[in-house]
Short mmCIF file of C-alpha atoms and ligand atoms in Angstrom, two decimals:
data_model
loop_
_atom_site.label_atom_id
_atom_site.label_comp_id
_atom_site.label_asym_id
_atom_site.label_seq_id
_atom_site.Cartn_x
_atom_site.Cartn_y
_atom_site.Cartn_z
CA MET A 1 26.11 44.64 83.69
CA GLU A 2 25.48 46.10 87.10
CA LYS A 3 22.91 48.90 87.12
CA LEU A 4 22.64 51.94 89.34
CA ARG A 5 19.46 52.14 91.41
CA MET A 6 17.60 55.42 91.27
CA GLY A 7 15.03 56.98 93.60
CA MET A 8 12.96 59.84 92.19
CA VAL A 9 11.44 62.80 94.02
CA GLY A 10 8.67 64.47 92.00
CA GLY A 11 7.65 63.37 88.54
CA GLY A 12 4.19 62.18 89.55
CA PRO A 13 1.05 62.04 87.41
CA GLY A 14 0.83 64.93 84.93
CA ALA A 15 4.39 66.14 85.56
CA PHE A 16 6.45 67.42 82.65
CA ILE A 17 10.09 66.64 83.29
CA GLY A 18 9.84 63.62 85.61
CA PRO A 19 8.88 61.25 82.77
CA VAL A 20 11.73 62.67 80.66
CA HIS A 21 14.16 61.88 83.51
CA ARG A 22 12.84 58.32 83.66
CA MET A 23 13.16 57.76 79.91
CA ALA A 24 16.59 59.37 79.80
CA ALA A 25 17.95 57.56 82.85
CA GLU A 26 16.92 54.16 81.53
CA LEU A 27 17.79 54.69 77.85
CA ASP A 28 21.29 53.24 77.98
CA GLY A 29 20.54 50.34 80.32
CA ARG A 30 22.82 51.57 83.09
CA ILE A 31 20.15 52.79 85.52
CA GLU A 32 16.93 51.38 86.94
CA MET A 33 14.30 53.32 88.88
CA VAL A 34 13.45 51.28 91.97
CA ALA A 35 11.98 53.84 94.39
CA GLY A 36 10.35 57.23 94.56
CA ALA A 37 8.34 59.89 96.37
CA PHE A 38 6.54 61.05 93.28
CA SER A 39 4.03 63.52 94.65
CA GLN A 40 3.16 65.63 97.67
CA SER A 41 0.25 63.29 98.23
CA ALA A 42 1.07 59.85 99.65
CA GLU A 43 -1.82 58.35 97.76
CA ARG A 44 -0.75 59.78 94.41
CA SER A 45 2.83 58.71 95.06
CA ARG A 46 1.67 55.13 95.66
CA ALA A 47 -0.52 55.19 92.56
CA ALA A 48 2.40 56.50 90.50
CA GLY A 49 4.69 53.79 91.87
CA ALA A 50 2.17 51.14 90.85
CA ALA A 51 1.92 52.65 87.36
CA PHE A 52 5.72 52.61 87.06
CA GLY A 53 5.84 48.99 88.20
CA ILE A 54 8.08 49.49 91.24
CA ASP A 55 7.79 47.50 94.49
CA PRO A 56 4.81 49.05 96.37
CA ALA A 57 6.93 49.21 99.53
CA ARG A 58 9.28 51.59 97.72
CA ALA A 59 6.66 54.12 96.55
CA TYR A 60 7.02 56.42 99.52
CA ALA A 61 4.76 59.05 101.08
CA GLY A 62 7.56 61.63 101.10
CA TYR A 63 11.25 62.08 100.36
CA ARG A 64 12.29 61.90 104.02
CA GLU A 65 10.52 58.54 104.36
CA MET A 66 12.27 57.37 101.20
CA LEU A 67 15.73 58.36 102.43
CA ALA A 68 15.22 56.84 105.88
CA ALA A 69 13.83 53.55 104.53
CA GLU A 70 16.34 53.20 101.69
CA ARG A 71 19.27 53.66 104.08
CA GLN A 72 18.21 50.47 105.83
CA ARG A 73 18.02 48.32 102.70
CA PRO A 74 20.87 46.13 101.43
CA ASP A 75 19.68 46.96 97.89
CA ALA A 76 19.35 50.68 98.62
CA ILE A 77 19.18 53.29 95.89
CA ASP A 78 22.51 54.69 94.67
CA PHE A 79 21.24 58.17 93.92
CA VAL A 80 18.29 60.53 94.15
CA VAL A 81 16.78 62.43 91.21
CA ILE A 82 15.05 65.73 91.95
CA ALA A 83 12.27 66.67 89.53
CA THR A 84 10.13 68.87 91.77
CA PRO A 85 9.34 72.59 91.73
CA ASN A 86 12.38 74.71 92.62
CA HIS A 87 11.68 75.39 96.32
CA LEU A 88 12.28 71.70 97.09
CA HIS A 89 15.63 71.39 95.31
CA LEU A 90 17.71 72.49 98.31
CA PRO A 91 15.89 70.55 101.06
CA VAL A 92 15.76 67.33 99.02
CA ALA A 93 19.36 67.58 97.78
CA GLN A 94 20.65 68.40 101.25
CA ALA A 95 18.73 65.56 102.92
CA ALA A 96 19.86 63.10 100.23
CA LEU A 97 23.53 64.08 100.41
CA GLU A 98 23.50 64.04 104.21
CA ALA A 99 21.97 60.55 104.06
CA GLY A 100 24.87 59.44 101.84
CA PHE A 101 23.19 59.45 98.43
CA ALA A 102 24.49 61.05 95.23
CA VAL A 103 22.16 63.54 93.54
CA VAL A 104 20.96 64.37 90.04
CA SER A 105 18.94 67.58 90.27
CA ASP A 106 17.00 69.48 87.76
CA LYS A 107 17.77 73.16 87.31
CA PRO A 108 17.81 75.78 88.67
CA ALA A 109 19.94 74.32 91.45
CA THR A 110 17.84 76.01 94.15
CA ALA A 111 15.18 78.69 94.48
CA THR A 112 17.53 81.49 95.61
CA TYR A 113 21.20 82.49 95.49
CA GLU A 114 21.52 82.19 99.29
CA GLU A 115 20.25 78.63 99.06
CA VAL A 116 22.75 77.59 96.42
CA LEU A 117 25.64 78.74 98.61
CA GLN A 118 24.30 76.50 101.34
CA LEU A 119 23.95 73.64 98.87
CA GLU A 120 27.49 74.17 97.62
CA SER A 121 28.86 73.69 101.11
CA VAL A 122 26.69 70.60 101.65
CA VAL A 123 27.97 69.08 98.39
CA LYS A 124 31.58 69.82 99.31
CA LYS A 125 31.19 68.43 102.82
CA ALA A 126 29.46 65.26 101.60
CA GLY A 127 32.06 64.69 98.87
CA LEU A 128 29.38 62.92 96.82
CA PRO A 129 28.47 63.34 93.13
CA TYR A 130 26.01 66.12 92.32
CA ALA A 131 24.89 66.65 88.71
CA LEU A 132 22.60 69.36 87.33
CA THR A 133 20.50 68.55 84.27
CA HIS A 134 21.15 71.45 81.93
CA THR A 135 19.76 69.29 79.13
CA TYR A 136 21.28 71.20 76.23
CA ALA A 137 24.80 70.28 77.35
CA GLY A 138 24.00 66.74 76.24
CA TYR A 139 23.58 67.41 72.51
CA ALA A 140 26.38 66.08 70.30
CA LEU A 141 26.60 69.30 68.29
CA VAL A 142 26.74 71.40 71.45
CA ARG A 143 29.74 69.27 72.42
CA GLU A 144 31.16 69.89 68.94
CA ALA A 145 30.62 73.64 69.29
CA ARG A 146 32.39 73.55 72.66
CA GLU A 147 35.30 71.65 71.14
CA LEU A 148 35.53 74.07 68.20
CA CYS A 149 35.70 77.03 70.60
CA ALA A 150 38.37 75.34 72.73
CA SER A 151 40.41 74.35 69.66
CA GLY A 152 40.77 77.94 68.51
CA ARG A 153 38.97 77.31 65.22
CA LEU A 154 36.92 80.50 65.73
CA GLY A 155 39.89 82.58 66.81
CA ARG A 156 39.29 84.99 69.65
CA ILE A 157 35.60 85.10 70.52
CA ARG A 158 34.19 88.58 70.04
CA LYS A 159 30.45 88.33 70.34
CA VAL A 160 27.79 85.96 71.59
CA ALA A 161 24.06 86.08 70.89
CA VAL A 162 21.85 83.66 72.76
CA GLU A 163 18.09 83.63 72.67
CA TYR A 164 15.54 81.42 74.34
CA LEU A 165 12.04 82.19 73.15
CA GLN A 166 8.89 80.40 74.29
CA GLY A 167 5.28 81.47 73.88
CA TRP A 168 3.41 79.20 76.28
CA LEU A 169 2.95 81.90 78.98
CA SER A 170 1.58 84.50 76.56
CA GLN A 171 -1.73 84.27 78.41
CA PRO A 172 -2.28 84.04 82.20
CA LEU A 173 -2.21 80.25 82.11
CA GLU A 174 -1.49 80.09 85.85
CA ALA A 175 -4.95 81.56 86.57
CA SER A 176 -6.49 78.43 85.06
CA GLY A 177 -4.57 76.29 87.56
CA GLN A 178 -2.33 74.73 84.90
CA LYS A 179 0.19 72.83 87.00
CA GLN A 180 3.47 73.89 85.38
CA ALA A 181 2.42 77.55 85.09
CA ALA A 182 0.98 77.71 88.63
CA TRP A 183 4.16 77.03 90.62
CA ARG A 184 6.37 78.90 88.14
CA SER A 185 4.44 82.11 88.79
CA ASP A 186 4.61 81.78 92.57
CA PRO A 187 7.79 83.36 94.00
CA VAL A 188 7.70 81.05 97.05
CA LEU A 189 7.68 77.85 95.00
CA ASN A 190 9.74 79.16 92.09
CA GLY A 191 12.16 81.72 93.53
CA PRO A 192 12.45 85.39 92.58
CA GLY A 193 13.42 84.95 88.90
CA GLY A 194 10.55 83.97 86.59
CA CYS A 195 11.52 83.58 82.95
CA ILE A 196 15.09 84.62 83.78
CA GLY A 197 15.33 81.65 86.15
CA ASP A 198 13.30 79.09 84.25
CA ILE A 199 14.90 79.44 80.81
CA GLY A 200 17.34 82.36 81.13
CA THR A 201 19.57 80.07 83.20
CA HIS A 202 19.68 77.49 80.39
CA ALA A 203 20.74 80.21 77.91
CA PHE A 204 23.33 81.56 80.32
CA HIS A 205 24.70 78.09 81.00
CA LEU A 206 24.97 77.34 77.29
CA VAL A 207 27.04 80.50 76.71
CA GLU A 208 29.58 79.64 79.42
CA TYR A 209 29.55 75.91 78.60
CA VAL A 210 30.22 76.32 74.88
CA THR A 211 32.60 79.30 74.89
CA GLY A 212 34.48 78.25 78.02
CA LEU A 213 34.35 81.93 78.98
CA ARG A 214 32.80 83.39 82.08
CA VAL A 215 30.31 86.21 82.08
CA THR A 216 31.77 89.05 84.16
CA GLY A 217 29.08 91.71 83.92
CA LEU A 218 25.54 92.21 82.75
CA ASN A 219 22.84 94.78 82.21
CA ALA A 220 19.40 93.24 82.28
CA THR A 221 15.84 94.43 81.84
CA LEU A 222 13.15 92.13 83.23
CA ARG A 223 9.52 92.79 82.44
CA THR A 224 6.20 91.28 83.40
CA VAL A 225 4.11 91.51 80.27
CA VAL A 226 1.02 89.54 81.25
CA GLU A 227 -1.16 91.52 83.60
CA GLY A 228 -1.54 90.14 87.11
CA ARG A 229 1.56 87.97 86.91
CA THR A 230 4.02 88.40 89.81
CA LEU A 231 7.30 87.33 88.22
CA ASP A 232 9.10 88.39 85.05
CA ASP A 233 8.09 86.74 81.78
CA ASP A 234 10.30 88.64 79.32
CA CYS A 235 14.01 89.46 79.68
CA ASN A 236 16.73 91.18 77.67
CA ALA A 237 20.32 91.39 78.85
CA PHE A 238 23.65 92.66 77.60
CA LEU A 239 26.59 90.52 78.64
CA ARG A 240 30.30 91.15 79.10
CA LEU A 241 32.62 88.15 78.97
CA GLU A 242 35.98 87.68 80.65
CA ASN A 243 37.99 88.05 77.41
CA GLY A 244 36.37 91.38 76.57
CA ALA A 245 33.74 89.89 74.25
CA THR A 246 30.19 91.17 74.55
CA GLY A 247 26.88 89.50 74.05
CA THR A 248 23.12 89.58 74.24
CA LEU A 249 20.79 87.21 76.04
CA MET A 250 17.12 87.33 75.21
CA ALA A 251 14.71 85.09 77.11
CA SER A 252 10.94 85.27 76.85
CA GLN A 253 7.94 83.13 77.66
CA VAL A 254 5.52 85.54 76.00
CA ALA A 255 7.04 85.25 72.50
CA THR A 256 3.76 84.30 70.88
CA GLY A 257 3.91 81.20 68.74
CA GLU A 258 7.40 80.17 69.79
CA GLY A 259 7.93 76.63 71.10
CA ASN A 260 11.33 75.99 72.61
CA GLY A 261 13.39 78.42 70.57
CA LEU A 262 16.85 78.21 72.07
CA ARG A 263 19.54 79.45 69.68
CA LEU A 264 23.21 80.20 70.28
CA ARG A 265 25.43 82.17 67.93
CA ILE A 266 29.11 82.73 68.63
CA TYR A 267 31.28 85.02 66.53
CA GLY A 268 35.06 84.75 66.58
CA GLU A 269 37.79 86.53 64.63
CA ARG A 270 37.94 83.78 62.01
CA ALA A 271 34.68 81.81 62.19
CA ALA A 272 31.23 81.72 63.73
CA LEU A 273 28.83 79.06 65.03
CA ASP A 274 25.06 78.93 64.97
CA TRP A 275 23.07 76.16 66.73
CA ARG A 276 19.31 75.88 67.25
CA GLN A 277 17.72 73.53 69.71
CA GLU A 278 14.72 72.95 67.46
CA ASP A 279 17.05 71.72 64.69
CA PRO A 280 19.69 70.16 66.93
CA ASN A 281 21.32 67.80 64.46
CA ARG A 282 22.80 70.61 62.39
CA LEU A 283 25.45 73.16 63.34
CA MET A 284 26.20 76.07 61.00
CA VAL A 285 29.84 77.10 60.78
CA ARG A 286 30.53 80.36 58.99
CA SER A 287 33.99 81.56 58.04
CA LEU A 288 35.51 84.95 57.39
CA ASP A 289 36.17 84.05 53.79
CA GLY A 290 34.75 80.75 52.64
CA PRO A 291 31.53 78.90 52.13
CA GLU A 292 29.09 78.34 54.92
CA GLU A 293 29.34 74.79 56.28
CA ILE A 294 26.65 72.63 57.83
CA TYR A 295 27.94 70.06 60.30
CA HIS A 296 25.58 67.11 60.71
CA ALA A 297 25.27 65.02 63.87
CA ALA A 298 27.13 61.73 63.47
CA GLY A 299 29.33 63.15 60.70
CA GLY A 300 32.64 61.26 60.52
CA TYR A 301 34.49 64.60 60.58
CA LEU A 302 33.18 65.57 64.04
CA GLY A 303 35.54 65.72 66.99
CA ALA A 304 35.94 63.13 69.71
CA SER A 305 33.61 64.84 72.17
CA ALA A 306 30.64 64.79 69.77
CA ARG A 307 31.36 61.24 68.63
CA ALA A 308 31.48 60.07 72.25
CA VAL A 309 27.84 61.04 72.80
CA THR A 310 26.39 59.93 69.45
CA ARG A 311 24.33 56.75 69.38
CA LEU A 312 23.01 56.50 65.81
CA PRO A 313 24.43 56.75 62.29
CA GLY A 314 23.95 59.99 60.36
CA GLY A 315 20.43 60.84 59.23
CA HIS A 316 18.78 59.18 62.22
CA PRO A 317 17.86 62.19 64.34
CA GLU A 318 18.66 62.22 68.04
CA GLY A 319 16.80 64.75 70.15
CA TYR A 320 15.79 65.98 73.57
CA ILE A 321 15.53 62.63 75.34
CA GLU A 322 18.82 61.37 73.92
CA ALA A 323 20.58 64.60 74.97
CA PHE A 324 19.14 64.23 78.45
CA ALA A 325 20.28 60.60 78.45
CA VAL A 326 23.85 61.65 77.66
CA LEU A 327 23.98 63.40 81.02
CA TYR A 328 22.66 60.29 82.76
CA ARG A 329 25.09 58.04 80.92
CA GLU A 330 28.05 60.18 81.97
CA PHE A 331 26.79 60.20 85.54
CA ALA A 332 26.25 56.42 85.57
CA ASP A 333 29.56 55.60 83.89
CA SER A 334 31.42 57.68 86.44
CA LEU A 335 29.72 56.02 89.41
CA LEU A 336 29.89 52.50 87.99
CA ALA A 337 33.58 52.79 87.15
CA GLY A 338 34.88 54.91 90.00
CA GLY A 339 32.29 54.67 92.75
CA GLN A 340 30.76 57.48 94.77
CA ARG A 341 34.08 59.27 95.35
CA ALA A 342 35.14 59.58 91.71
CA PRO A 343 34.88 63.12 90.32
CA LEU A 344 32.18 63.53 87.65
CA PRO A 345 33.44 64.38 84.14
CA ALA A 346 33.85 68.09 83.33
CA THR A 347 31.33 67.75 80.49
CA LEU A 348 28.57 67.15 83.04
CA PRO A 349 27.20 70.30 84.73
CA GLY A 350 27.53 70.18 88.50
CA ILE A 351 27.36 72.40 91.57
CA GLU A 352 29.63 75.04 90.05
CA ALA A 353 27.19 75.48 87.16
CA GLY A 354 24.42 75.58 89.76
CA VAL A 355 26.09 78.43 91.65
CA ARG A 356 26.78 80.35 88.42
CA GLY A 357 23.15 79.98 87.34
CA MET A 358 21.74 81.22 90.62
CA ARG A 359 24.22 84.10 90.65
CA PHE A 360 23.05 84.98 87.15
CA ILE A 361 19.43 85.25 88.34
CA GLU A 362 20.41 87.30 91.38
CA ARG A 363 22.59 89.67 89.31
CA ALA A 364 19.94 90.08 86.60
CA ILE A 365 17.37 91.07 89.21
CA ALA A 366 19.85 93.50 90.81
CA SER A 367 20.68 95.02 87.44
CA ASN A 368 17.03 95.42 86.53
CA ARG A 369 16.30 97.09 89.85
CA ALA A 370 19.23 99.51 89.52
CA ALA A 371 18.69 99.99 85.77
CA ALA A 372 22.46 99.68 85.43
CA TRP A 373 25.36 97.36 84.63
CA VAL A 374 26.35 95.07 87.50
CA GLU A 375 29.50 93.06 88.02
CA PHE A 376 29.11 89.34 88.16
P1 NAD B 1 5.71 69.78 87.23
O1 NAD B 1 4.81 70.67 88.02
O2 NAD B 1 5.25 69.23 85.93
O3 NAD B 1 6.19 68.55 88.12
C1 NAD B 1 6.58 68.68 89.47
C2 NAD B 1 6.32 67.38 90.19
O4 NAD B 1 6.80 67.48 91.52
C3 NAD B 1 4.83 67.01 90.29
O5 NAD B 1 4.68 65.64 89.98
C4 NAD B 1 4.50 67.27 91.74
O6 NAD B 1 3.45 66.43 92.20
C5 NAD B 1 5.81 66.89 92.38
N1 NAD B 1 5.96 67.40 93.75
C6 NAD B 1 5.62 68.61 94.25
N2 NAD B 1 5.88 68.64 95.58
C7 NAD B 1 6.40 67.44 95.91
C8 NAD B 1 6.85 66.86 97.12
N3 NAD B 1 6.83 67.53 98.27
N4 NAD B 1 7.32 65.58 97.08
C9 NAD B 1 7.35 64.88 95.94
N5 NAD B 1 6.91 65.37 94.77
C10 NAD B 1 6.44 66.64 94.76
O7 NAD B 1 7.05 70.63 87.01
P2 NAD B 1 8.13 70.43 85.83
O8 NAD B 1 7.80 71.33 84.72
O9 NAD B 1 8.30 68.99 85.58
O10 NAD B 1 9.43 71.03 86.55
C11 NAD B 1 10.07 70.34 87.62
C12 NAD B 1 11.51 70.85 87.74
O11 NAD B 1 12.21 70.54 86.54
C13 NAD B 1 11.64 72.35 87.91
O12 NAD B 1 12.67 72.63 88.80
C14 NAD B 1 11.97 72.87 86.52
O13 NAD B 1 12.73 74.06 86.54
C15 NAD B 1 12.77 71.72 85.96
N6 NAD B 1 12.69 71.58 84.50
C16 NAD B 1 13.84 71.40 83.81
C17 NAD B 1 13.82 71.23 82.44
C18 NAD B 1 15.11 71.00 81.70
O14 NAD B 1 15.20 71.31 80.53
N7 NAD B 1 16.10 70.42 82.31
C19 NAD B 1 12.61 71.27 81.75
C20 NAD B 1 11.43 71.45 82.50
C21 NAD B 1 11.48 71.59 83.87
#
């Protein structure tokens, strides 16, 4: 089987999400990493390339060098993966698309709302695939929840409660130079939304992705709890959805003791759903009048969309890397079958989700500043 060739930007030694991208991209045997600019430092990028076993000539000093050199090769990369801090998402994506390469970018799409509008026009002009790795969209039971909402099983959706609670920034970790905390607390490298951008956008995306409803208004309070920190680390927001439903979104990185506590509850007229990222192979379905049900990943009763992204029989847990790999598999299948001009499947978040996410950050900051509801 032909494989897609991938070039990575970021993901050097000590990085968090770069290695996850590599594992996820290669999990299904459809993609091979052949090139990269893995670090700001040319030396570290070369050392990383050697550790990953790629041709030394293709471990580049920077992403511009990578794009220029790869364009000249008969075996050039097919797409670029962006796993850098946020301020580089726009320049790398724009340069890659303008050089003729498809893009898989990590979220948030850019550092600011203005930037994402620029990126949107670059994506449209290039007419090339652009995917955004909102990881949680890759879980089988998130796909099931989305299908249940679309099928009308819940009836009209009335209320949504999403929470994303982490505790790892409960202390001023950035002051110790910890890599992931350091750039996330710097508005230049991160963008203006701290916790609201880093994890609030995942929660926001999950609400719109699963319900199929758009958020039309919000009232957000953003706080900085840890002294000396510049950006928000704790956020609470009320949401209004397009069908009149309301909701709450709670995101915090100072929720002491929490790991990666993403949870989505959706309440409809007839039934309700409850999914937790830390227990991702079970989905609770509650009915108006009936016993509570637990849907298990790989259950034979699940819908087509969940079955399509399940790899293992029931009782063999799939998790974060497999969910991430679902996004890569959909991306690869689309390019391998239809080429660079084929539209990506609607299950895969793309530039529209990127624009919505950046608008969410911008609106939450505006609402917090005005201490008032704002329209989306
Ligand atoms: P990190 O600090 O661990 O890694 C960033 C990497 O980018 C490092 O290897 C760094 O050397 C490299 N880098 C910096 N400048 C570079 C340059 N000019 N050229 C090449 N490489 C450069 O950060 P992280 O936690 O892995 O986050 C990276 C991105 O992934 C962020 O945008 C973050 O929001 C996103 N992220 C997404 C998820 C998810 O669930 N999808 C999870 C974590 C992080």
